[in-house]
Amino acid sequence: MSDLLLNHLGGRWVAGTGSGSALADPVLGNELVRVDATGLDLAGGFTFAREQGGAALRALTYRQRGELLGAIVKVLQSHRDTYYEIATANSGTVKNDSAVDIDGAIYTLGTYATWGSVLGDRRSLVDGEAVPLAKDGAFQSQHVQVPVRGLALFINAFNFPAWGLWEKAAPALLSGVPVVVKPATATAWLTQRMVKDVVDAGVLPAGALSVVCGSSAGLLDALQPFDVLSFTGSADTAATIRRHPAVAERSVRVNIEADSINSALLLPGEAAGTPAFDALVKEVVREMTVKSGQKCTAIRRVFVPVALYEAAAEAISARLTKTTVGNPRNESVRMGALVNRAQMASVLEGLSYLKQQTEVLHDGAVHALVDADAAVACCVGPTLLGTKSPDAANRVHETEVFGPVATLVPYRDAEHALQLIRRGEGSLVASLYGSDDAALARTALELADSHGRVHVISPEAAAVHSGHGNVMPQSLHGGPGRAGGGEELGGLRALNFYHRRAALQAAPAVLQKL
Ligand code: NAP
């Protein structure tokens, strides 16, 4: 049997008492490690995190906690090669795709580390200006933000075992809040190893960082009113979480990052072969193939003027044809595997569901696998679908196929495009491609209420933009409606979730001492 990974809870490493769930290599099919959380003292471990980890973190200033993040960066950098090996084996990703997760995590941590020094040597934040409550300002109201006195529980999705942990842990630890992470079982190994390296390096106070690998059973029951819960995953699990008494009755603050039918829009007035057209084609192909489309931010719907439907189909397909699919260990392979058989079955099922309302413009099945056995490997070629009836094809606007699949959607005019995009009912990101700055700005504002992020690619930005699907710590991540209604990152805004705001009403002399 493979090794059983330990959990870190209550300041010590502890094994589950069950036989565990096996994690597998999605390309070769072999078992890698096992995880198990049976029999853990969750209540005791959570108390230890709150009381030991929380108190130790809160005793530090933001600047000092930023330095802790900097120390974590150094630890992770020194083990980077191991993380790439784990990602190849457990996530089936090619090097460039592993980088999105691993280096994205390290970059995000490093960015928050520098923001610690911006906040400086203080332990609470002043929120806005004091306003008078009495004549002559002798009595005033000043809002402050202080770290929550609970813990932050992260329940994460399988597709970002590294970044998913650190993009949340960076603002939490910087805020002075201890972290317990429960990674998705399928890819828990990388999360567990990173936590192990950081804990073993002794850079954090005891109780500041814990990991529970395996079943989620009992985790929410152990939450208390001042804890916060950050969930990333499917809309179905999100709904279960929202109904849990911890959230529904004990008011545990919850942030939900769920699925999303993201869009790319080529604005009216562009012809085939213009820089805007080419930028859209390039970005769509990149988004479909990076991490085999297993990105919550990936482009799922591609909107083009009706006159450009054929030209866009041709240009995207021509690029997709060149995508080599298979074993990520083979240097010639550009796209690796889906994470496991269950996800592969779900992608194939979603694809056939969408096919009933669409035509196939590029068939993923034509991609012969390189260096991989199709009977074992969870590899799926990229498929571009298209619809000539965008209003009737409701499934295209409602179904997230979490794999290398996108649908080309023609629109009549700008208003029609916006209407169709909004049928996603709230998304993480939309990207716009065009050359008319005013039209781009107008469209961005039109979409800002239904998207957490609008990524605009004008000719000036084409060579330097950060990528439709890349989540940058400087920008908000999250989206309204079906995307979960959450907000993460966005610079120091991320700290709001880990702080409580209170109004202090006092004389100016008292407020000046804050
Ligand atoms: P999932 O099945 O919902 O699982 C997410 C996490 O929830 C896992 O850790 C899972 O543990 C746990 N979980 C399952 N049932 C639970 C329950 N009853 N109570 C508490 N936790 C529970 O989602 P997934 O398949 O891992 O991830 C894919 C989905 O996540 C996609 O839809 C994607 O769009 C979305 N996603 C969104 C974002 C974003 O930032 N918006 C980012 C990444 C992914 P186990 O693994 O042990 O079952």
XYZ file of C-alpha atoms and ligand atoms in Angstrom:
562
model
C 0.000 0.000 0.000
C 1.125 3.572 -0.645
C 2.154 5.965 2.134
C -0.575 7.515 4.254
C -0.113 11.304 4.451
C -0.324 12.784 7.918
C -2.625 15.609 8.949
C -1.288 18.535 10.938
C -3.713 19.506 13.671
C -3.363 20.680 17.253
C 0.285 21.500 16.597
C 1.267 17.921 15.757
C 1.317 15.436 12.893
C -1.428 12.890 13.203
C -2.616 9.968 11.070
C -6.255 9.216 10.372
C -7.403 5.920 11.817
C -9.031 4.636 8.617
C -7.435 2.941 5.615
C -7.712 6.163 3.606
C -8.496 7.238 0.046
C -5.900 6.674 -2.643
C -4.576 9.479 -4.839
C -3.615 8.350 -8.323
C -1.502 9.404 -11.293
C -4.096 10.424 -13.897
C -1.803 9.486 -16.791
C -0.191 6.241 -15.637
C -2.990 5.117 -13.341
C -0.803 4.032 -10.413
C -1.574 4.800 -6.771
C 0.624 7.543 -5.294
C -0.280 8.195 -1.646
C -3.322 7.906 0.603
C -5.116 10.460 2.755
C -7.386 9.968 5.722
C -9.015 12.215 8.309
C -10.938 9.581 10.246
C -10.899 9.939 14.022
C -9.202 13.351 14.183
C -9.989 15.555 17.177
C -11.256 18.428 15.043
C -12.747 20.400 17.941
C -9.503 20.161 19.934
C -7.367 20.985 16.907
C -9.503 23.993 16.036
C -9.300 25.270 19.621
C -5.521 24.959 19.515
C -5.411 26.922 16.237
C -7.636 29.689 17.612
C -5.975 29.957 21.005
C -2.301 29.282 20.246
C -1.959 30.181 16.575
C -4.365 33.109 16.666
C -2.888 34.682 19.783
C 0.681 34.360 18.482
C -0.205 35.871 15.119
C -2.194 38.728 16.628
C 0.739 39.615 18.865
C 2.713 40.480 15.713
C 2.299 43.601 13.600
C 1.313 43.571 9.931
C 4.919 44.232 8.989
C 6.111 41.255 11.058
C 3.436 39.016 9.617
C 4.482 40.157 6.140
C 7.974 38.956 7.042
C 6.512 35.555 7.939
C 5.007 35.392 4.454
C 8.424 36.261 3.041
C 9.913 33.383 5.052
C 7.247 31.017 3.664
C 8.193 32.114 0.144
C 11.814 31.125 0.812
C 10.797 27.703 2.150
C 8.561 27.018 -0.834
C 11.164 28.181 -3.312
C 13.723 25.805 -1.835
C 11.390 22.833 -2.489
C 10.041 23.959 -5.861
C 11.383 20.963 -7.811
C 9.552 18.536 -5.520
C 6.306 20.451 -6.039
C 6.668 20.172 -9.802
C 7.222 16.412 -9.476
C 4.129 16.025 -7.322
C 2.053 18.122 -9.728
C 3.175 16.068 -12.737
C 2.346 12.820 -10.944
C -0.872 13.790 -9.184
C -2.400 16.482 -11.417
C -1.054 15.233 -14.742
C -0.043 18.737 -15.755
C 2.768 19.854 -18.081
C 5.423 22.104 -16.588
C 3.881 25.366 -17.798
C 0.543 24.395 -16.273
C 2.098 23.346 -12.964
C 3.753 26.773 -12.934
C 0.365 28.503 -13.003
C -0.407 26.763 -9.710
C 2.995 26.601 -7.983
C 4.678 29.804 -9.135
C 1.319 31.592 -9.030
C 1.128 30.625 -5.347
C 4.652 31.826 -4.577
C 4.120 35.101 -6.457
C 0.882 35.784 -4.582
C 2.529 35.122 -1.217
C 5.466 37.334 -2.135
C 3.140 40.143 -3.145
C 1.257 40.041 0.171
C 4.599 39.861 1.980
C 5.535 43.265 0.546
C 2.126 44.700 1.439
C 2.815 43.848 5.090
C 5.462 46.544 5.182
C 3.030 49.002 3.604
C 0.659 48.453 6.553
C 3.558 48.778 8.953
C 3.934 48.229 12.670
C 0.329 48.240 13.753
C -2.118 45.566 14.887
C -5.398 47.077 13.737
C -6.539 49.151 10.794
C -8.272 52.498 10.764
C -11.224 52.464 8.380
C -12.081 55.869 6.919
C -12.106 59.235 8.661
C -13.601 60.073 12.041
C -16.958 61.881 11.721
C -18.517 64.149 14.358
C -21.445 62.907 16.442
C -21.686 66.000 18.641
C -21.350 69.746 18.228
C -17.779 70.963 17.643
C -16.645 67.376 17.039
C -16.222 66.720 20.745
C -17.615 63.214 20.293
C -16.840 61.254 17.125
C -17.315 57.972 15.311
C -14.256 56.214 13.950
C -14.445 52.825 12.253
C -11.635 50.335 12.822
C -10.850 46.855 11.566
C -9.378 44.216 13.880
C -8.412 40.611 13.054
C -11.167 38.052 13.706
C -10.502 35.985 16.818
C -11.396 32.719 15.169
C -9.689 30.594 12.555
C -9.977 30.545 8.797
C -11.081 27.208 7.357
C -10.377 26.740 3.654
C -12.180 24.009 1.762
C -10.495 23.930 -1.607
C -11.019 22.608 -5.130
C -8.790 20.023 -6.798
C -7.507 22.179 -9.623
C -5.252 24.533 -7.631
C -3.674 22.583 -4.749
C -0.880 25.174 -4.366
C -2.347 28.529 -5.376
C -5.716 27.657 -3.825
C -4.052 27.383 -0.430
C -1.704 30.356 -0.580
C -3.946 32.924 -2.297
C -6.200 32.538 0.754
C -3.545 31.934 3.409
C -1.495 35.010 2.448
C -4.193 37.564 3.359
C -5.372 35.443 6.322
C -1.928 35.157 7.926
C -1.158 38.794 7.119
C -4.372 39.663 8.965
C -3.297 37.622 11.987
C -5.735 34.750 11.496
C -4.689 31.067 11.788
C -5.441 28.771 8.855
C -6.824 25.257 8.583
C -6.848 23.947 5.019
C -8.816 20.994 3.746
C -7.605 20.349 0.196
C -9.729 18.454 -2.313
C -8.919 14.786 -1.889
C -7.917 14.133 -5.512
C -4.852 16.422 -5.352
C -4.294 16.832 -1.598
C -0.669 15.701 -1.815
C 0.808 19.005 -3.027
C -1.086 21.050 -0.430
C -0.051 18.648 2.320
C 3.608 18.730 1.236
C 3.719 22.515 1.156
C 2.192 22.740 4.632
C 4.627 20.086 5.841
C 7.631 21.982 4.484
C 6.500 25.251 6.052
C 5.643 23.659 9.413
C 8.901 21.677 9.500
C 10.885 24.837 8.707
C 9.467 26.367 11.891
C 8.796 29.741 10.332
C 5.244 30.067 11.707
C 3.987 30.012 15.300
C 2.441 26.699 16.440
C -1.200 26.468 15.411
C -0.916 29.084 12.641
C -1.172 26.535 9.827
C -2.970 23.177 9.913
C -3.982 20.711 7.224
C -6.700 18.087 7.238
C -6.571 15.680 4.276
C -9.455 13.407 3.445
C -13.132 13.636 4.144
C -14.741 16.973 5.001
C -16.996 15.234 7.558
C -17.236 17.171 10.818
C -15.207 20.194 9.694
C -18.124 22.613 9.553
C -19.543 21.250 12.823
C -16.322 22.332 14.537
C -16.671 25.953 13.422
C -17.600 28.657 15.930
C -19.210 32.053 15.414
C -15.993 34.064 14.996
C -14.413 31.657 12.516
C -14.486 32.326 8.798
C -14.943 29.794 6.031
C -13.670 30.134 2.512
C -14.944 27.571 0.043
C -13.858 26.971 -3.542
C -15.582 24.286 -5.561
C -18.778 23.343 -7.276
C -22.078 25.196 -6.923
C -23.686 22.022 -5.505
C -21.243 21.719 -2.599
C -21.511 25.479 -2.077
C -25.271 25.116 -1.606
C -24.731 22.379 1.017
C -22.293 24.621 2.862
C -24.653 27.600 2.894
C -27.321 25.422 4.530
C -25.012 24.130 7.281
C -25.931 25.376 10.796
C -22.456 26.891 11.191
C -23.351 29.317 8.403
C -27.154 29.420 8.645
C -27.362 29.652 12.449
C -23.966 30.562 13.893
C -23.259 33.290 11.277
C -19.848 31.971 10.374
C -18.719 34.373 7.682
C -18.441 32.508 4.420
C -16.862 33.267 1.053
C -17.868 31.125 -1.893
C -15.956 30.793 -5.133
C -17.998 28.514 -7.386
C -18.240 27.716 -11.072
C -18.623 30.183 -13.873
C -19.456 30.327 -17.577
C -16.825 32.940 -18.481
C -16.875 34.824 -21.747
C -14.553 36.288 -24.351
C -16.045 38.986 -26.579
C -14.728 40.320 -29.863
C -16.316 43.739 -30.152
C -18.313 44.760 -33.257
C -16.351 46.447 -36.027
C -13.364 44.069 -36.089
C -12.477 42.020 -39.165
C -10.773 38.634 -39.405
C -7.027 39.029 -39.167
C -7.088 42.316 -37.256
C -4.941 42.445 -34.101
C -8.099 42.226 -31.955
C -9.322 39.144 -33.817
C -5.917 37.489 -33.530
C -5.648 38.336 -29.832
C -9.029 36.713 -29.188
C -8.086 33.562 -31.090
C -4.801 33.228 -29.226
C -6.362 33.770 -25.817
C -9.254 31.370 -26.425
C -6.853 28.587 -27.376
C -4.652 29.309 -24.399
C -7.605 29.290 -22.016
C -9.026 26.066 -23.456
C -5.756 24.202 -23.115
C -3.995 25.528 -19.989
C -4.499 22.912 -17.253
C -6.734 21.077 -19.750
C -9.363 23.754 -19.196
C -9.627 22.921 -15.476
C -9.581 26.561 -14.440
C -12.573 28.266 -12.888
C -11.664 31.348 -14.919
C -11.275 29.583 -18.287
C -13.141 30.943 -21.314
C -16.250 28.811 -21.879
C -18.149 31.031 -24.342
C -16.578 32.942 -27.237
C -18.706 35.742 -28.673
C -18.010 37.033 -32.182
C -20.047 39.106 -34.676
C -22.167 36.732 -36.766
C -20.207 37.599 -39.923
C -17.011 36.318 -38.288
C -18.365 32.990 -37.022
C -16.731 30.867 -39.743
C -13.454 32.783 -39.721
C -13.160 32.511 -35.932
C -14.036 28.804 -36.011
C -11.332 28.219 -38.582
C -8.651 30.260 -36.826
C -9.283 28.729 -33.392
C -9.451 25.201 -34.811
C -6.215 25.698 -36.745
C -4.412 26.518 -33.512
C -6.103 23.755 -31.512
C -4.995 21.191 -34.078
C -1.408 21.877 -33.068
C -2.058 21.020 -29.404
C -0.263 17.804 -28.516
C -2.064 15.901 -25.771
C -0.723 13.153 -23.547
C 1.911 12.316 -20.967
C 3.182 15.562 -19.385
C 6.629 13.965 -18.943
C 7.078 13.967 -22.724
C 8.660 17.271 -23.823
C 6.537 17.461 -26.976
C 3.267 17.388 -25.022
C 1.502 20.742 -24.523
C -1.600 19.531 -22.688
C -1.641 16.850 -20.001
C -4.523 15.099 -18.309
C -7.713 15.795 -16.447
C -7.352 15.066 -12.776
C -9.036 11.651 -12.591
C -11.522 9.258 -14.187
C -14.461 10.874 -12.412
C -13.618 14.306 -13.866
C -13.015 12.752 -17.264
C -16.443 11.097 -17.150
C -17.991 14.396 -16.073
C -16.292 16.294 -18.933
C -17.371 13.722 -21.522
C -20.903 13.769 -20.158
C -21.000 17.587 -20.219
C -19.642 17.586 -23.745
C -22.330 15.261 -25.061
C -24.957 17.338 -23.227
C -23.733 20.504 -24.983
C -23.412 18.714 -28.328
C -27.172 18.215 -28.412
C -27.542 21.979 -28.925
C -24.328 22.727 -30.816
C -22.158 21.671 -33.746
C -18.600 20.412 -33.359
C -16.139 22.851 -34.934
C -12.994 21.123 -33.695
C -13.249 17.590 -32.368
C -10.975 16.728 -29.448
C -11.241 13.065 -30.352
C -8.880 13.596 -33.327
C -5.942 14.211 -30.987
C -4.020 10.950 -30.688
C -2.405 10.694 -27.265
C 1.354 11.059 -27.089
C 3.123 8.584 -24.826
C -0.059 7.650 -22.987
C -2.454 4.713 -23.002
C -5.938 5.965 -23.890
C -7.446 3.154 -21.817
C -5.722 4.450 -18.674
C -4.822 8.126 -19.115
C -7.442 10.750 -18.247
C -6.547 12.808 -21.325
C -9.157 14.559 -23.441
C -8.369 16.589 -26.581
C -9.628 20.177 -26.838
C -13.079 20.558 -28.417
C -14.532 23.720 -29.915
C -18.292 23.714 -30.233
C -20.433 26.304 -31.964
C -24.055 27.315 -32.136
C -25.939 29.196 -34.820
C -28.917 29.583 -32.469
C -27.382 31.400 -29.522
C -30.701 32.446 -28.011
C -32.203 28.959 -28.059
C -29.038 27.103 -26.992
C -29.656 27.551 -23.257
C -27.197 24.806 -22.240
C -24.288 26.806 -23.597
C -25.049 29.608 -21.152
C -25.803 27.356 -18.192
C -23.341 24.465 -18.301
C -19.767 24.552 -17.084
C -17.821 21.691 -18.632
C -14.685 21.677 -16.481
C -12.280 20.682 -19.229
C -10.830 21.775 -22.600
C -14.159 22.795 -24.087
C -15.490 26.135 -25.315
C -18.398 27.195 -27.502
C -18.330 29.795 -30.262
C -21.403 32.027 -30.120
C -22.314 34.517 -32.883
C -24.125 37.735 -32.001
C -26.053 40.324 -34.063
C -25.027 43.560 -32.375
C -23.461 44.844 -29.155
C -26.727 44.745 -27.206
C -27.332 41.136 -28.252
C -23.816 40.175 -27.139
C -24.328 41.723 -23.706
C -27.694 39.994 -23.327
C -26.163 36.618 -24.134
C -23.166 37.123 -21.841
C -25.504 37.984 -18.965
C -27.223 34.626 -19.395
C -24.206 33.209 -17.544
C -25.930 34.738 -14.482
C -22.754 36.103 -12.940
C -19.213 35.077 -13.843
C -15.674 35.409 -12.590
C -14.267 37.079 -15.687
C -15.045 38.340 -19.182
C -12.392 39.444 -21.638
C -12.952 42.040 -24.356
C -11.028 42.396 -27.604
C -11.218 45.481 -29.794
C -9.485 48.596 -31.012
C -11.992 51.297 -30.062
C -10.986 52.428 -26.561
C -14.300 54.158 -25.887
C -16.353 51.129 -26.936
C -14.124 48.871 -24.823
C -14.523 51.080 -21.753
C -18.304 51.315 -22.245
C -18.640 47.543 -22.620
C -16.405 46.912 -19.592
C -18.671 49.039 -17.420
C -21.753 47.305 -18.835
C -20.339 43.950 -17.716
C -18.853 45.044 -14.397
C -22.024 44.348 -12.401
C -22.143 40.707 -13.493
C -18.391 39.952 -13.426
C -15.727 40.112 -10.742
C -13.174 41.077 -13.343
C -13.311 42.469 -16.883
C -10.077 41.938 -18.796
C -9.730 44.366 -21.681
C -7.298 43.720 -24.525
C -6.798 46.742 -26.747
C -3.849 46.777 -29.188
C -1.797 48.665 -26.611
C -2.339 45.920 -24.014
C -2.034 42.915 -26.331
C 1.658 42.303 -25.729
C 1.704 42.973 -22.001
C -1.630 41.834 -20.556
C -1.666 39.334 -17.705
C -3.980 36.777 -19.336
C -7.750 36.305 -19.245
C -7.612 33.413 -16.805
C -4.681 34.411 -14.614
C -5.766 35.634 -11.233
C -3.500 38.443 -10.087
C -3.287 39.301 -6.375
C -3.734 42.989 -7.254
C -7.178 42.344 -8.772
C -10.419 41.058 -7.368
C -11.183 37.352 -7.812
C -14.767 36.189 -7.448
C -18.027 36.886 -9.139
C -21.698 37.491 -8.396
C -24.580 35.083 -8.883
C -23.701 31.556 -9.901
C -19.970 32.339 -9.523
C -20.690 32.194 -5.788
C -20.913 35.868 -4.842
C -17.440 35.816 -3.304
C -14.558 38.255 -3.258
C -10.915 37.285 -2.843
C -7.626 39.092 -3.447
C -7.951 42.592 -4.917
C -4.864 43.787 -3.060
C -5.438 44.730 0.553
C -9.212 44.407 0.084
C -8.661 40.683 0.756
C -7.922 41.532 4.384
C -11.519 42.683 4.941
C -12.722 39.073 5.082
C -10.322 38.303 7.952
C -11.132 41.429 9.968
C -14.183 42.628 11.889
C -15.233 46.220 11.406
C -16.405 48.117 14.482
C -17.409 51.712 15.093
C -15.602 53.302 18.024
C -17.494 56.285 19.437
C -15.335 58.476 21.635
C -13.770 61.856 22.201
C -11.029 62.838 19.703
C -8.337 62.475 22.388
C -9.194 58.786 22.757
C -9.460 58.187 19.029
C -6.062 59.755 18.474
C -4.533 57.009 20.640
C -5.738 54.251 18.301
P -16.295 20.063 -5.180
O -16.612 18.657 -5.519
O -17.394 20.966 -4.815
O -15.216 19.984 -4.014
C -14.642 21.131 -3.473
C -14.192 20.861 -2.054
O -15.328 20.640 -1.220
C -13.338 19.611 -1.901
O -12.333 19.870 -0.956
C -14.324 18.581 -1.382
O -13.708 17.541 -0.662
C -15.170 19.432 -0.480
N -16.482 18.896 -0.180
C -17.213 18.003 -0.874
N -18.400 17.792 -0.264
C -18.423 18.580 0.832
C -19.368 18.820 1.871
N -20.555 18.206 1.890
N -19.054 19.681 2.854
C -17.876 20.328 2.848
N -16.931 20.136 1.885
C -17.207 19.285 0.883
O -15.528 20.798 -6.371
P -14.276 20.251 -7.213
O -14.790 19.198 -8.112
O -13.118 19.945 -6.333
O -13.853 21.534 -8.024
C -14.326 21.838 -9.312
C -15.276 23.005 -9.281
O -14.700 24.074 -8.534
C -15.557 23.594 -10.642
O -16.923 23.771 -10.766
C -14.842 24.937 -10.646
O -15.434 25.932 -11.439
C -14.862 25.305 -9.221
N -13.737 26.185 -8.918
C -13.986 27.497 -8.655
C -12.921 28.338 -8.381
C -13.137 29.776 -8.084
O -12.204 30.420 -7.598
N -14.307 30.324 -8.317
C -11.622 27.850 -8.369
C -11.413 26.523 -8.642
C -12.493 25.688 -8.917
P -13.364 16.136 -1.386
O -12.426 16.428 -2.479
O -12.768 15.332 -0.296
O -14.683 15.609 -1.882
